[in-house]
Amino acid sequence: MAVSNIRYGPGVTKEVGMDLKNMGAKNVCLMTDKNLAQLPPVQVAMDSLVKNGIPFTVYDNVRVEPTDASFMEAIEFAQKGAFDAYVAVGGGSTMDTCKAANLYTSSPHSDFLDYVSAPIGKGKPVSVPLKPLIAVPTTAGTGSETTGVAIFDYEHLKVKTGIASRAIKPTLGLIDPLHTLHMPARVVANSGFDVLCHALESYTALPYHLRSPCPSNPITRPAYQGSNPISDIWAVHALRIVAKYLKRAVRNPDDLEARSHMHLASAFAGIGFGNAGVHLCHGMSYPISGLVKTYKAKDYNVDHPLVPHGLSVVLTSPAVFTFTAQMFPERHLETAEILGADTRTARIQDAGPVLADTLRKFLFDLDVDDGLAAVGYSKADIPALVKGTLPQERVTKLAPRPQSEEDLTALFEASMKLY
Amino acid sequence: MAVSNIRYGPGVTKEVGMDLKNMGAKNVCLMTDKNLAQLPPVQVAMDSLVKNGIPFTVYDNVRVEPTDASFMEAIEFAQKGAFDAYVAVGGGSTMDTCKAANLYTSSPHSDFLDYVSAPIGKGKPVSVPLKPLIAVPTTAGTGSETTGVAIFDYEHLKVKTGIASRAIKPTLGLIDPLHTLHMPARVVANSGFDVLCHALESYTALPYHLRSPCPSNPITRPAYQGSNPISDIWAVHALRIVAKYLKRAVRNPDDLEARSHMHLASAFAGIGFGNAGVHLCHGMSYPISGLVKTYKAKDYNVDHPLVPHGLSVVLTSPAVFTFTAQMFPERHLETAEILGADTRTARIQDAGPVLADTLRKFLFDLDVDDGLAAVGYSKADIPALVKGTLPQERVTKLAPRPQSEEDLTALFEASMKLY
């Protein structure tokens, strides 16, 4: 169980300049994306830096759903700037890009693949010290402000992968619910689905004492350790908040109470999955996002086709939990109950279908596209989707039930249509 | 909200040498007390240091319930040793002594009172970098492995006070439940009462947004911030574990399951109160311990009179929560229910007495001495006990209800006899 240092409160972003001053920063890189660069969260952060007399440079070229190329561009920018601290203002894409820039600038002789998770990269442990990084999330989903994970599309293989090490965890996360008032409805919904799946997957992940191999030195322990008594607390708590507040947060942009709770839930679920890990919904989501054809998600102001991360994660969730429920049926039933199902007369052997039906109803109520077919995939794409899932061992091996290629094929097939 | 870095598992102490090696340590100070120096927890830690080729020096002169003099002795030892890392193996006394040694060795030009909480000390913020400190708790109560607090008896004023700063929080806590198998029954009970009060006090502390003054710079925020949505999770969870496992843990030294749960609960409650704070039970406990006359607690192998910390904390709990319940009666009733009370027909205005009766029953079942009278105090001592509580503003101002000297007098009076 590793650390996340977070501070919560409306307006807490105003303190970022003081925090950096307290850290002794004299040359700060503020990373964001082109959209946010024009919006209040970045403005508030910049004002605080100016007010505290801290010289800074803005990098606003973060790509939403970043790639190895966009990571490399940010890394090169950071190397030239010789910064002594970083501030990331944005969603998971911005925070993850900033983590990568901080890591590779602190380890200038490393190849890019050195720290990328195996088997795509070499998965080397990080032993260099990094610069302070303050993360200011503006979406309520990724939890990246609390985790040591940075995800990107590896374009060469058309697949998402990532870097996972406690060493790249932000020094401090500033959870400012005022920023969530800028989120369009579908961004709230999709990022909320990411929280939902972080909680469900980390709570149903392989328990830590059943995971193998057991590393001989603590430094080689993976960031994702399997479900454990601490991550369970965070997962269940985040799930309760999703059940209570996500619909309200989606429907009403001014519902500060609901959006504040979801902003905290994102961090809570992040602390949970950042220690326990996620499994099949996330493992299968990477090719779903990576192989996108022409689908352009509503409410996302980007110039390229995009299946948002939270959507690509949640579309397989009914199929995934039907598949995994046989391993820990009580936990599956318990989460269904938290999400509103009446489980008093449910049989334990029906835990999977009960949770799947609960999820379908939840997604239907939130106007989610009807399965993978609705985001542009057909049966003919399934072999490629399976192929893109196989290298995601970092997460898929944390599923409570091992999966064959046939199992993955069946899970993608079952996810083509939801309702 | 600062979080703590902990690793849990039977036998995890064996990894301490590897952790120190990973940190680059070459000259380690292992702090412990004379009792533990002969017992397996210290032996296992030393074996691991030897196995990993790490030179170390043992300091076994930690005083149980440390004083400014015993802190100073440890600080002088550490200054001479020029250590680059610390390991504390023991209860709160050892971990707190080690935190102080690390702090003042890293800040050699400071006066001892510089970092001691106001009004007894100057309460200066810590801005020097400290050396890594790995804490290996051998009792299940203090939670000191997760907090930035070090408590001692200030002998000149005959009162307990402390140093509180996120900066002195251990780098890593190794929660090894095997160590709890060495605890005698009363040590398990008393340290469990500390967990109980950490949970109850942090859950009922003044909420963070009502605390004043609101500091203008984050670095001057106190370690204790008031109850908040994150500390609440930890407090309630720890309380559930106390309710379920403390009695079993006290009665059977071989009940690894119960003692493991209590060991984790101690860390959980520590993360909760380490951020939210404690209030009256702790504030009033410091003179109860500090003014001890001849009482010598059973099962404690020390050569001086001693009211163990957990006992001094819990003896006033029925009176304290009767006093505070009017501010947040729902929370008081909720905790009574978690501790086993049937609250279905309880009236909200009876929350205080309901919780107090529940606590009295719990303490009676665990053979706790019948109030302050049973540990050597009489009515004549109350003015001195009140006088010793007044400087404990660090915690007492976090009580949900302000207290006058008359209030404190009444609370001590009501605590003379419990049953």
Short mmCIF file of N, CA, C and O in Angstrom, two decimals, chain A residues 1-8 12 15 18-19 22 208 216-219 221 229-230 233-234 237 264 268, chain B residues 1-8 12 15 18-19 22 208 216-219 221 229-230 233-234 237 264 268:
data_model
loop_
_atom_site.label_atom_id
_atom_site.label_comp_id
_atom_site.label_asym_id
_atom_site.label_seq_id
_atom_site.Cartn_x
_atom_site.Cartn_y
_atom_site.Cartn_z
N MET A 1 0.87 -1.20 0.00
CA MET A 1 0.00 0.00 0.00
C MET A 1 0.89 1.22 0.00
O MET A 1 1.63 1.45 0.94
N ALA A 2 0.84 1.97 -1.05
CA ALA A 2 1.68 3.16 -1.10
C ALA A 2 0.81 4.40 -1.04
O ALA A 2 -0.39 4.35 -1.13
N VAL A 3 1.48 5.41 -0.90
CA VAL A 3 1.01 6.73 -0.56
C VAL A 3 0.33 7.48 -1.66
O VAL A 3 0.76 7.45 -2.79
N SER A 4 -0.63 8.28 -1.30
CA SER A 4 -1.02 9.38 -2.18
C SER A 4 -1.29 10.58 -1.28
O SER A 4 -1.97 10.48 -0.30
N ASN A 5 -0.72 11.67 -1.66
CA ASN A 5 -0.87 12.87 -0.87
C ASN A 5 -1.85 13.77 -1.60
O ASN A 5 -1.57 14.24 -2.70
N ILE A 6 -3.03 13.98 -1.03
CA ILE A 6 -4.02 14.81 -1.72
C ILE A 6 -4.55 15.89 -0.78
O ILE A 6 -4.57 15.72 0.43
N ARG A 7 -4.95 16.99 -1.38
CA ARG A 7 -5.61 18.05 -0.61
C ARG A 7 -6.89 18.39 -1.36
O ARG A 7 -6.87 18.56 -2.58
N TYR A 8 -7.99 18.48 -0.61
CA TYR A 8 -9.30 18.67 -1.24
C TYR A 8 -9.94 19.97 -0.78
O TYR A 8 -9.85 20.32 0.39
N VAL A 12 -8.80 25.13 -3.98
CA VAL A 12 -7.50 24.73 -3.45
C VAL A 12 -6.38 24.93 -4.50
O VAL A 12 -5.20 25.02 -4.14
N GLU A 15 -3.63 27.54 -4.18
CA GLU A 15 -2.46 27.35 -3.31
C GLU A 15 -1.26 26.77 -4.03
O GLU A 15 -0.20 26.62 -3.43
N MET A 18 2.02 28.62 -3.75
CA MET A 18 2.64 28.53 -2.43
C MET A 18 3.27 27.17 -2.20
O MET A 18 4.37 27.06 -1.64
N ASP A 19 2.58 26.12 -2.64
CA ASP A 19 3.15 24.78 -2.48
C ASP A 19 4.49 24.67 -3.21
O ASP A 19 5.45 24.12 -2.68
N ASN A 22 7.09 26.56 -1.38
CA ASN A 22 7.53 25.79 -0.21
C ASN A 22 8.50 24.67 -0.61
O ASN A 22 9.35 24.27 0.19
N TYR A 208 -4.22 -10.21 -3.03
CA TYR A 208 -2.76 -10.01 -3.06
C TYR A 208 -1.99 -11.27 -2.69
O TYR A 208 -0.90 -11.50 -3.19
N SER A 216 11.19 -11.20 -4.90
CA SER A 216 12.16 -11.46 -3.84
C SER A 216 12.65 -10.17 -3.20
O SER A 216 13.19 -10.19 -2.11
N ASN A 217 12.46 -9.04 -3.87
CA ASN A 217 12.88 -7.74 -3.31
C ASN A 217 11.72 -6.77 -3.44
O ASN A 217 11.09 -6.69 -4.50
N PRO A 218 11.42 -6.02 -2.36
CA PRO A 218 10.26 -5.12 -2.42
C PRO A 218 10.29 -4.14 -3.59
O PRO A 218 9.26 -3.73 -4.08
N ILE A 219 11.48 -3.77 -4.08
CA ILE A 219 11.53 -2.77 -5.14
C ILE A 219 10.97 -3.32 -6.45
O ILE A 219 10.58 -2.57 -7.33
N ARG A 221 8.30 -5.22 -6.57
CA ARG A 221 6.86 -5.42 -6.47
C ARG A 221 6.16 -4.58 -7.51
O ARG A 221 6.47 -3.40 -7.66
N PRO A 229 -6.86 -5.61 1.97
CA PRO A 229 -7.81 -5.00 2.92
C PRO A 229 -7.86 -3.47 2.84
O PRO A 229 -8.85 -2.87 3.22
N ILE A 230 -6.80 -2.85 2.36
CA ILE A 230 -6.79 -1.39 2.29
C ILE A 230 -7.46 -0.91 1.00
O ILE A 230 -8.34 -0.05 1.02
N ILE A 233 -11.27 -0.94 1.04
CA ILE A 233 -11.98 0.17 1.69
C ILE A 233 -12.25 1.27 0.68
O ILE A 233 -13.35 1.81 0.58
N TRP A 234 -11.21 1.61 -0.09
CA TRP A 234 -11.34 2.70 -1.06
C TRP A 234 -12.31 2.32 -2.17
O TRP A 234 -13.11 3.14 -2.63
N HIS A 237 -15.96 2.36 -0.98
CA HIS A 237 -16.40 3.72 -0.71
C HIS A 237 -16.63 4.49 -2.02
O HIS A 237 -17.62 5.21 -2.17
N LEU A 264 -13.93 13.57 -5.58
CA LEU A 264 -13.26 12.83 -4.51
C LEU A 264 -13.29 11.32 -4.78
O LEU A 264 -12.31 10.61 -4.54
N PHE A 268 -10.40 8.57 -4.58
CA PHE A 268 -10.52 7.39 -3.71
C PHE A 268 -10.31 6.11 -4.52
O PHE A 268 -9.54 5.22 -4.13
N MET B 1 -4.79 16.14 3.08
CA MET B 1 -4.78 14.74 3.53
C MET B 1 -3.48 14.10 3.12
O MET B 1 -3.23 13.88 1.93
N ALA B 2 -2.64 13.83 4.07
CA ALA B 2 -1.42 13.13 3.72
C ALA B 2 -1.63 11.66 4.02
O ALA B 2 -2.26 11.31 5.00
N VAL B 3 -1.13 10.82 3.19
CA VAL B 3 -1.33 9.42 3.43
C VAL B 3 0.00 8.80 3.80
O VAL B 3 1.04 9.47 3.80
N SER B 4 -0.05 7.58 4.18
CA SER B 4 1.11 6.95 4.75
C SER B 4 1.46 5.74 3.92
O SER B 4 0.59 5.14 3.32
N ASN B 5 2.72 5.43 3.93
CA ASN B 5 3.21 4.34 3.12
C ASN B 5 3.39 3.15 4.04
O ASN B 5 4.24 3.19 4.93
N ILE B 6 2.56 2.13 3.89
CA ILE B 6 2.67 0.98 4.76
C ILE B 6 2.69 -0.30 3.94
O ILE B 6 2.16 -0.35 2.83
N ARG B 7 3.34 -1.31 4.48
CA ARG B 7 3.32 -2.63 3.85
C ARG B 7 2.92 -3.62 4.93
O ARG B 7 3.45 -3.58 6.04
N TYR B 8 1.99 -4.50 4.61
CA TYR B 8 1.44 -5.40 5.61
C TYR B 8 1.70 -6.85 5.23
O TYR B 8 1.59 -7.22 4.07
N VAL B 12 6.92 -9.54 7.13
CA VAL B 12 7.35 -8.45 6.26
C VAL B 12 8.59 -7.74 6.83
O VAL B 12 9.34 -7.09 6.08
N GLU B 15 12.03 -7.96 5.24
CA GLU B 15 12.40 -7.17 4.06
C GLU B 15 13.09 -5.86 4.41
O GLU B 15 13.50 -5.12 3.51
N MET B 18 16.43 -5.14 2.77
CA MET B 18 16.34 -4.84 1.34
C MET B 18 15.81 -3.45 1.09
O MET B 18 16.29 -2.73 0.20
N ASP B 19 14.82 -3.05 1.88
CA ASP B 19 14.27 -1.70 1.72
C ASP B 19 15.36 -0.65 1.96
O ASP B 19 15.46 0.32 1.22
N ASN B 22 17.72 -0.63 -0.90
CA ASN B 22 17.12 0.08 -2.03
C ASN B 22 17.18 1.60 -1.84
O ASN B 22 17.23 2.35 -2.80
N TYR B 208 -13.27 19.75 9.35
CA TYR B 208 -12.15 20.54 8.84
C TYR B 208 -12.56 21.94 8.41
O TYR B 208 -11.80 22.89 8.53
N SER B 216 -2.86 30.75 5.94
CA SER B 216 -2.72 31.43 4.66
C SER B 216 -1.77 30.70 3.74
O SER B 216 -1.78 30.90 2.54
N ASN B 217 -0.94 29.83 4.28
CA ASN B 217 0.00 29.07 3.45
C ASN B 217 -0.12 27.60 3.84
O ASN B 217 -0.14 27.26 5.03
N PRO B 218 -0.20 26.69 2.83
CA PRO B 218 -0.38 25.27 3.16
C PRO B 218 0.67 24.72 4.11
O PRO B 218 0.39 23.79 4.87
N ILE B 219 1.89 25.27 4.11
CA ILE B 219 2.94 24.69 4.96
C ILE B 219 2.65 24.91 6.44
O ILE B 219 3.19 24.21 7.30
N ARG B 221 -0.38 24.63 7.70
CA ARG B 221 -1.52 23.82 8.14
C ARG B 221 -1.07 22.86 9.22
O ARG B 221 -0.04 22.21 9.07
N PRO B 229 -13.80 13.94 4.97
CA PRO B 229 -14.39 12.74 4.33
C PRO B 229 -13.40 11.58 4.21
O PRO B 229 -13.81 10.43 4.11
N ILE B 230 -12.11 11.87 4.22
CA ILE B 230 -11.13 10.79 4.07
C ILE B 230 -10.83 10.17 5.43
O ILE B 230 -10.87 8.95 5.59
N ILE B 233 -13.45 7.70 6.72
CA ILE B 233 -13.42 6.32 6.22
C ILE B 233 -12.54 5.45 7.10
O ILE B 233 -12.90 4.34 7.49
N TRP B 234 -11.37 5.99 7.42
CA TRP B 234 -10.41 5.21 8.22
C TRP B 234 -10.93 5.00 9.64
O TRP B 234 -10.79 3.93 10.22
N HIS B 237 -13.80 2.46 9.78
CA HIS B 237 -13.30 1.12 9.48
C HIS B 237 -12.51 0.55 10.67
O HIS B 237 -12.68 -0.62 11.04
N LEU B 264 -3.56 -4.02 11.88
CA LEU B 264 -3.94 -3.17 10.75
C LEU B 264 -4.84 -2.02 11.22
O LEU B 264 -4.72 -0.89 10.75
N PHE B 268 -4.74 1.89 10.40
CA PHE B 268 -5.88 2.58 9.78
C PHE B 268 -6.30 3.78 10.64
O PHE B 268 -6.49 4.89 10.15
#
